[in-house]
Amino acid sequence: MRVYDLHTHSTASDGVLAPVALIERARSRSVDTLALTDHDTVGGIAEAREAAATEGIRLVAGVEISVSWRGHLIHVVGLGIDESDNDLTKGLESLRHRRDDRAEQMAIRLEKAGIPSALEGARRYQTTDILSRTHFARYLVEIGRVDSVDKAFKRFLSAGSPGHVPMQWATLAEAIDWITGAGGVAVVAHPGRYKIDEIQFDGFLEDFVESGGIGIEVVCSNLKPDQIKRFAGIAKKYGLRASAGSDFHSPKSNRELGRLAPLPEDVVPVWQDRDW
Ligand code: AMP
Ligand code: MN
Ligand code: MN
Ligand code: MN
């Protein structure tokens, strides 16, 4: 049986391992099919693909797109994309520009909250052209304003806190069109992490399916068996295929590469009938 991890990050966005190091870790953790799904960029795919060929890992080209749906930030993962697709790369580029604008606004808000030079500080953690809240969080930890990245989000960076800037990211239809237009499949990322009630989430899933989305992450890091059961039920209800991904960012976190429960037997895996 193959071991899949279809949701991971590298230094191309807010992960701490370069694509080559990520592939090496996949090999040492016995993951044989890995998707690199950086936030709003495909900048790490070429390097990952080359390393994967050397290490004997099957690489699935992927991306995790920031979507605004009725005021909620939702992440949509694209798997099996052609990363050179023109509409996809143009779309992702526009999201990265929005990130730069947001970062400037965030720095202004953080300054008012008593944190100077946050933009310069965050930029020191930035590794490519993606500027993420994670980079701000690492800076807040560095200067001792909080003692963990998680607290940086809770106190300063998440919706409703002083440094948060409301944004309009891609629409759901845009994100799914970019992914499917590039030959990929669109999957709802980490469905347990949205602050959205069940009725609204049903509405979201209806829109997702109607827009051409075909999958949902049923198995993610740290999910309890009853949560996996719930998401498997949702997958069946909406005719969605099931994906499995750790959302690995860093060796120091509790979302370890490839550390995932098996998919329940009554769902259709997202990789069925595909060459990965
Ligand atoms: P951004 O895409 O720049 O808005 O940042 C979102 C990223 O921040 C997510 O993909 C996570 O990697 C990270 N993140 C969000 N909330 C938390 C949290 N509570 N603790 C740690 N990281 C978080
Ligand atoms: Mn992230
Ligand atoms: Mn995410
Ligand atoms: Mn992710």
Coordinates of C-alpha atoms and ligand atoms in Angstrom, one line a residue:
M1 CA 0.0 0.0 0.0
R2 CA 1.2 3.5 -0.8
V3 CA 1.8 6.1 1.9
Y4 CA 0.3 9.5 0.9
D5 CA 0.7 12.9 2.3
L6 CA -1.1 15.4 0.0
H7 CA -0.7 18.7 1.9
T8 CA 2.7 20.1 2.8
H9 CA 4.7 23.4 2.8
S10 CA 8.2 24.4 2.0
T11 CA 10.3 27.6 2.1
A12 CA 8.5 28.6 -1.1
S13 CA 5.7 29.8 1.3
D14 CA 5.7 29.6 5.1
G15 CA 7.4 26.2 5.7
V16 CA 10.8 26.0 7.2
L17 CA 12.3 23.2 5.0
A18 CA 13.5 23.9 1.4
P19 CA 11.8 21.7 -1.2
V20 CA 14.9 19.4 -1.3
A21 CA 14.9 18.9 2.5
L22 CA 11.2 18.3 2.5
I23 CA 11.6 15.5 0.0
E24 CA 14.4 14.0 2.0
R25 CA 12.2 14.1 5.1
A26 CA 9.4 12.4 3.1
R27 CA 11.8 9.6 2.3
S28 CA 13.0 9.2 5.8
R29 CA 9.4 9.1 7.0
S30 CA 8.4 6.5 4.4
V31 CA 6.0 8.8 2.6
D32 CA 6.1 7.6 -1.1
T33 CA 3.6 10.1 -2.6
L34 CA 3.9 13.7 -1.6
A35 CA 2.1 16.8 -2.7
L36 CA 3.8 20.1 -2.2
T37 CA 1.0 22.6 -1.6
D38 CA 2.5 26.0 -0.8
H39 CA 0.3 29.0 -0.1
D40 CA -0.6 30.9 -3.3
T41 CA 2.6 29.8 -5.1
V42 CA 4.0 27.0 -7.2
G43 CA 7.6 28.4 -6.8
G44 CA 8.9 25.3 -5.0
I45 CA 7.6 22.6 -7.4
A46 CA 10.4 22.4 -9.9
E47 CA 13.0 21.9 -7.2
A48 CA 10.8 19.4 -5.4
R49 CA 10.2 17.4 -8.6
E50 CA 13.9 17.2 -9.3
A51 CA 14.7 16.0 -5.7
A52 CA 11.7 13.6 -5.8
A53 CA 13.1 11.9 -8.9
T54 CA 16.4 11.4 -7.2
E55 CA 14.9 10.1 -4.0
G56 CA 12.3 7.8 -5.6
I57 CA 9.3 9.8 -4.3
R58 CA 6.2 10.4 -6.4
L59 CA 5.7 14.2 -6.4
V60 CA 2.2 15.6 -6.9
A61 CA 2.4 19.2 -8.0
G62 CA 0.0 21.2 -5.8
V63 CA -1.0 24.6 -4.3
E64 CA -3.1 25.8 -1.4
I65 CA -5.1 28.8 -2.5
S66 CA -6.5 31.5 -0.2
V67 CA -10.2 31.9 -0.8
S68 CA -12.7 34.4 0.6
W69 CA -16.2 32.9 0.8
R70 CA -18.9 35.1 2.4
G71 CA -16.3 36.8 4.6
H72 CA -14.6 33.5 5.7
L73 CA -11.0 32.6 4.8
I74 CA -11.1 29.1 3.3
H75 CA -8.2 27.2 1.9
V76 CA -8.6 25.2 -1.3
V77 CA -5.9 22.7 -2.2
G78 CA -5.2 22.0 -5.9
L79 CA -3.6 18.6 -6.7
G80 CA -2.0 17.3 -9.9
I81 CA -1.8 20.7 -11.5
D82 CA 0.4 21.8 -14.4
E83 CA 2.3 24.5 -12.5
S84 CA 3.2 26.4 -15.7
D85 CA -0.5 27.0 -16.6
N86 CA -0.9 30.7 -17.5
D87 CA -4.3 31.5 -15.8
L88 CA -3.1 29.7 -12.6
T89 CA 0.2 31.5 -12.4
K90 CA -1.4 34.9 -13.2
G91 CA -4.1 34.3 -10.5
L92 CA -1.6 33.3 -7.9
E93 CA 0.6 36.3 -8.7
S94 CA -2.4 38.6 -8.0
L95 CA -2.9 36.9 -4.6
R96 CA 0.8 37.5 -3.8
H97 CA 0.4 41.2 -4.6
R98 CA -2.6 41.3 -2.3
R99 CA -0.4 39.8 0.4
D100 CA 2.2 42.6 0.0
D101 CA -0.5 45.2 0.4
R102 CA -1.9 43.4 3.5
A103 CA 1.6 43.2 5.1
E104 CA 1.9 47.0 4.9
Q105 CA -1.5 47.4 6.5
M106 CA -0.7 44.8 9.1
A107 CA 2.5 46.7 10.1
I108 CA 0.6 49.9 10.5
R109 CA -2.0 48.2 12.8
L110 CA 0.7 46.4 14.8
E111 CA 2.6 49.7 15.2
K112 CA -0.6 51.1 16.8
A113 CA -0.7 48.1 19.0
G114 CA 2.8 48.9 20.3
I115 CA 4.9 46.7 18.0
P116 CA 7.3 48.7 15.9
S117 CA 9.1 47.6 12.7
A118 CA 6.9 44.5 12.2
L119 CA 7.2 44.7 8.4
E120 CA 11.0 44.7 8.5
G121 CA 10.9 42.0 11.2
A122 CA 8.6 39.7 9.2
R123 CA 10.7 40.2 6.0
R124 CA 13.7 38.7 7.8
Y125 CA 11.8 35.4 8.0
Q126 CA 10.5 35.7 4.4
T127 CA 12.2 33.2 2.1
T128 CA 10.6 33.9 -1.3
D129 CA 8.0 36.4 -2.7
I130 CA 5.3 35.2 -0.3
L131 CA 4.8 37.2 2.9
S132 CA 2.7 35.3 5.3
R133 CA 1.2 36.0 8.8
T134 CA 3.4 33.1 9.9
H135 CA 6.5 35.3 9.2
F136 CA 5.0 38.1 11.4
A137 CA 4.3 35.5 14.1
R138 CA 7.9 34.3 14.1
Y139 CA 9.0 37.9 14.5
L140 CA 6.6 38.5 17.4
V141 CA 8.1 35.4 19.1
E142 CA 11.6 36.7 18.4
I143 CA 11.1 40.0 20.1
G144 CA 9.5 38.3 23.1
R145 CA 6.0 39.8 22.7
V146 CA 4.5 36.2 22.8
D147 CA 6.1 32.9 23.6
S148 CA 4.8 30.9 20.7
V149 CA 3.6 31.3 17.1
D150 CA 0.2 30.0 18.2
K151 CA -0.1 32.8 20.8
A152 CA 1.0 35.4 18.2
F153 CA -2.0 34.4 16.1
K154 CA -4.4 34.4 19.0
R155 CA -3.3 37.8 20.4
F156 CA -2.3 39.7 17.3
L157 CA -2.9 38.1 13.9
S158 CA -6.2 36.2 13.7
A159 CA -9.6 37.7 12.8
G160 CA -10.7 40.2 15.4
S161 CA -7.2 40.8 16.9
P162 CA -5.2 44.1 16.6
G163 CA -3.0 43.2 13.6
H164 CA -5.7 41.5 11.5
V165 CA -6.5 43.0 8.1
P166 CA -9.7 41.8 6.4
M167 CA -9.0 40.7 2.9
Q168 CA -10.7 39.7 -0.3
W169 CA -8.7 36.7 -1.6
A170 CA -9.7 34.6 -4.7
T171 CA -13.4 33.8 -5.1
L172 CA -14.2 30.1 -4.7
A173 CA -15.1 29.9 -8.4
E174 CA -11.8 31.6 -9.4
A175 CA -9.7 29.3 -7.3
I176 CA -11.4 26.1 -8.6
D177 CA -11.2 27.4 -12.2
W178 CA -7.5 28.0 -11.9
I179 CA -6.9 24.5 -10.5
T180 CA -9.1 22.6 -12.9
G181 CA -8.0 24.7 -15.8
A182 CA -4.4 23.6 -15.0
G183 CA -5.5 19.9 -15.1
G184 CA -5.8 19.5 -11.3
V185 CA -8.4 18.6 -8.8
A186 CA -9.7 21.0 -6.1
V187 CA -9.9 19.8 -2.5
V188 CA -11.3 21.5 0.6
A189 CA -8.3 21.9 3.0
H190 CA -8.5 21.0 6.7
P191 CA -12.3 21.2 7.1
G192 CA -12.1 21.1 10.9
R193 CA -10.2 24.4 11.2
Y194 CA -12.9 26.9 10.0
K195 CA -14.9 29.0 12.5
I196 CA -18.1 28.4 10.6
D197 CA -21.3 26.8 11.7
E198 CA -22.7 23.6 10.2
I199 CA -25.4 25.3 8.2
Q200 CA -23.0 27.7 6.6
F201 CA -20.5 24.9 6.0
D202 CA -23.2 23.0 4.1
G203 CA -23.8 26.1 2.0
F204 CA -20.1 26.3 1.3
L205 CA -19.9 22.7 0.3
E206 CA -22.9 23.2 -2.1
D207 CA -21.1 26.1 -3.7
F208 CA -17.8 24.1 -3.8
V209 CA -19.4 21.2 -5.6
E210 CA -21.3 23.4 -8.0
S211 CA -18.1 25.2 -8.9
G212 CA -16.4 22.0 -9.8
G213 CA -14.6 21.0 -6.6
I214 CA -14.2 17.2 -6.2
G215 CA -12.5 16.5 -2.9
I216 CA -12.2 17.1 0.8
E217 CA -9.4 16.3 3.3
V218 CA -11.0 13.6 5.5
V219 CA -7.7 12.8 7.2
C220 CA -5.5 15.6 8.6
S221 CA -3.0 15.9 11.4
N222 CA -4.3 15.4 14.9
L223 CA -7.9 14.5 14.0
K224 CA -9.7 12.3 16.4
P225 CA -11.6 9.2 15.1
D226 CA -15.0 10.9 15.5
Q227 CA -13.8 13.9 13.4
I228 CA -12.5 11.6 10.7
K229 CA -15.9 9.9 10.7
R230 CA -17.7 13.2 10.4
F231 CA -15.7 14.3 7.4
A232 CA -16.1 10.9 5.8
G233 CA -19.8 11.4 6.2
I234 CA -19.6 14.8 4.6
A235 CA -17.6 13.4 1.7
K236 CA -20.2 10.8 1.0
K237 CA -23.1 13.2 1.4
Y238 CA -21.6 15.6 -1.2
G239 CA -20.1 12.9 -3.5
L240 CA -16.6 14.2 -2.7
R241 CA -13.4 12.2 -2.9
A242 CA -11.3 11.9 0.3
S243 CA -7.8 13.3 0.6
A244 CA -5.2 12.9 3.4
G245 CA -2.6 15.6 4.3
S246 CA -0.6 16.6 7.3
D247 CA -0.2 20.3 6.5
F248 CA 3.4 19.9 7.5
H249 CA 5.3 23.3 8.0
S250 CA 8.1 22.5 10.3
P251 CA 9.8 19.6 12.1
K252 CA 9.2 21.3 15.4
S253 CA 5.4 21.3 15.1
N254 CA 2.9 18.6 16.0
R255 CA 1.8 18.3 12.3
E256 CA 4.5 15.7 11.3
L257 CA 5.0 14.7 7.7
G258 CA 3.2 11.5 6.9
R259 CA 1.8 11.0 10.4
L260 CA -1.8 10.3 9.3
A261 CA -4.5 7.9 10.1
P262 CA -5.6 5.6 7.2
L263 CA -8.6 6.8 5.2
P264 CA -11.8 5.2 6.2
E265 CA -12.8 2.3 3.9
D266 CA -16.1 3.7 2.9
V267 CA -14.8 6.8 1.0
V268 CA -13.3 7.1 -2.5
P269 CA -9.7 8.2 -2.3
V270 CA -8.8 11.4 -4.3
W271 CA -6.0 9.4 -6.0
Q272 CA -8.3 6.7 -7.4
D273 CA -8.0 6.5 -11.2
R274 CA -5.2 9.0 -11.2
D275 CA -1.5 8.3 -11.9
W276 CA -0.4 9.3 -8.4
Ligands
AMP1 P1 -1.7 33.7 5.8 O1 -1.9 32.8 4.6 O2 -0.5 34.6 5.6 O3 -3.0 34.5 6.1 O4 -1.3 32.8 7.0 C1 -2.1 31.7 7.3 C2 -1.1 30.6 7.8 O5 -0.8 30.9 9.2 C3 -1.7 29.2 7.9 O6 -1.5 28.6 6.7 C4 -1.0 28.6 9.0 O7 0.3 28.1 8.5 C5 -0.6 29.7 9.9 N1 -1.5 29.8 11.1 C6 -2.8 30.2 11.2 N2 -3.3 30.1 12.4 C7 -2.3 29.6 13.2 C8 -2.1 29.3 14.6 N3 -3.1 29.5 15.5 N4 -0.9 28.9 15.0 C9 0.1 28.7 14.1 N5 0.0 28.9 12.8 C10 -1.2 29.4 12.3
MN2 MN 0.8 28.0 6.4
MN3 MN -4.3 26.0 5.3
MN4 MN -1.5 24.3 4.5

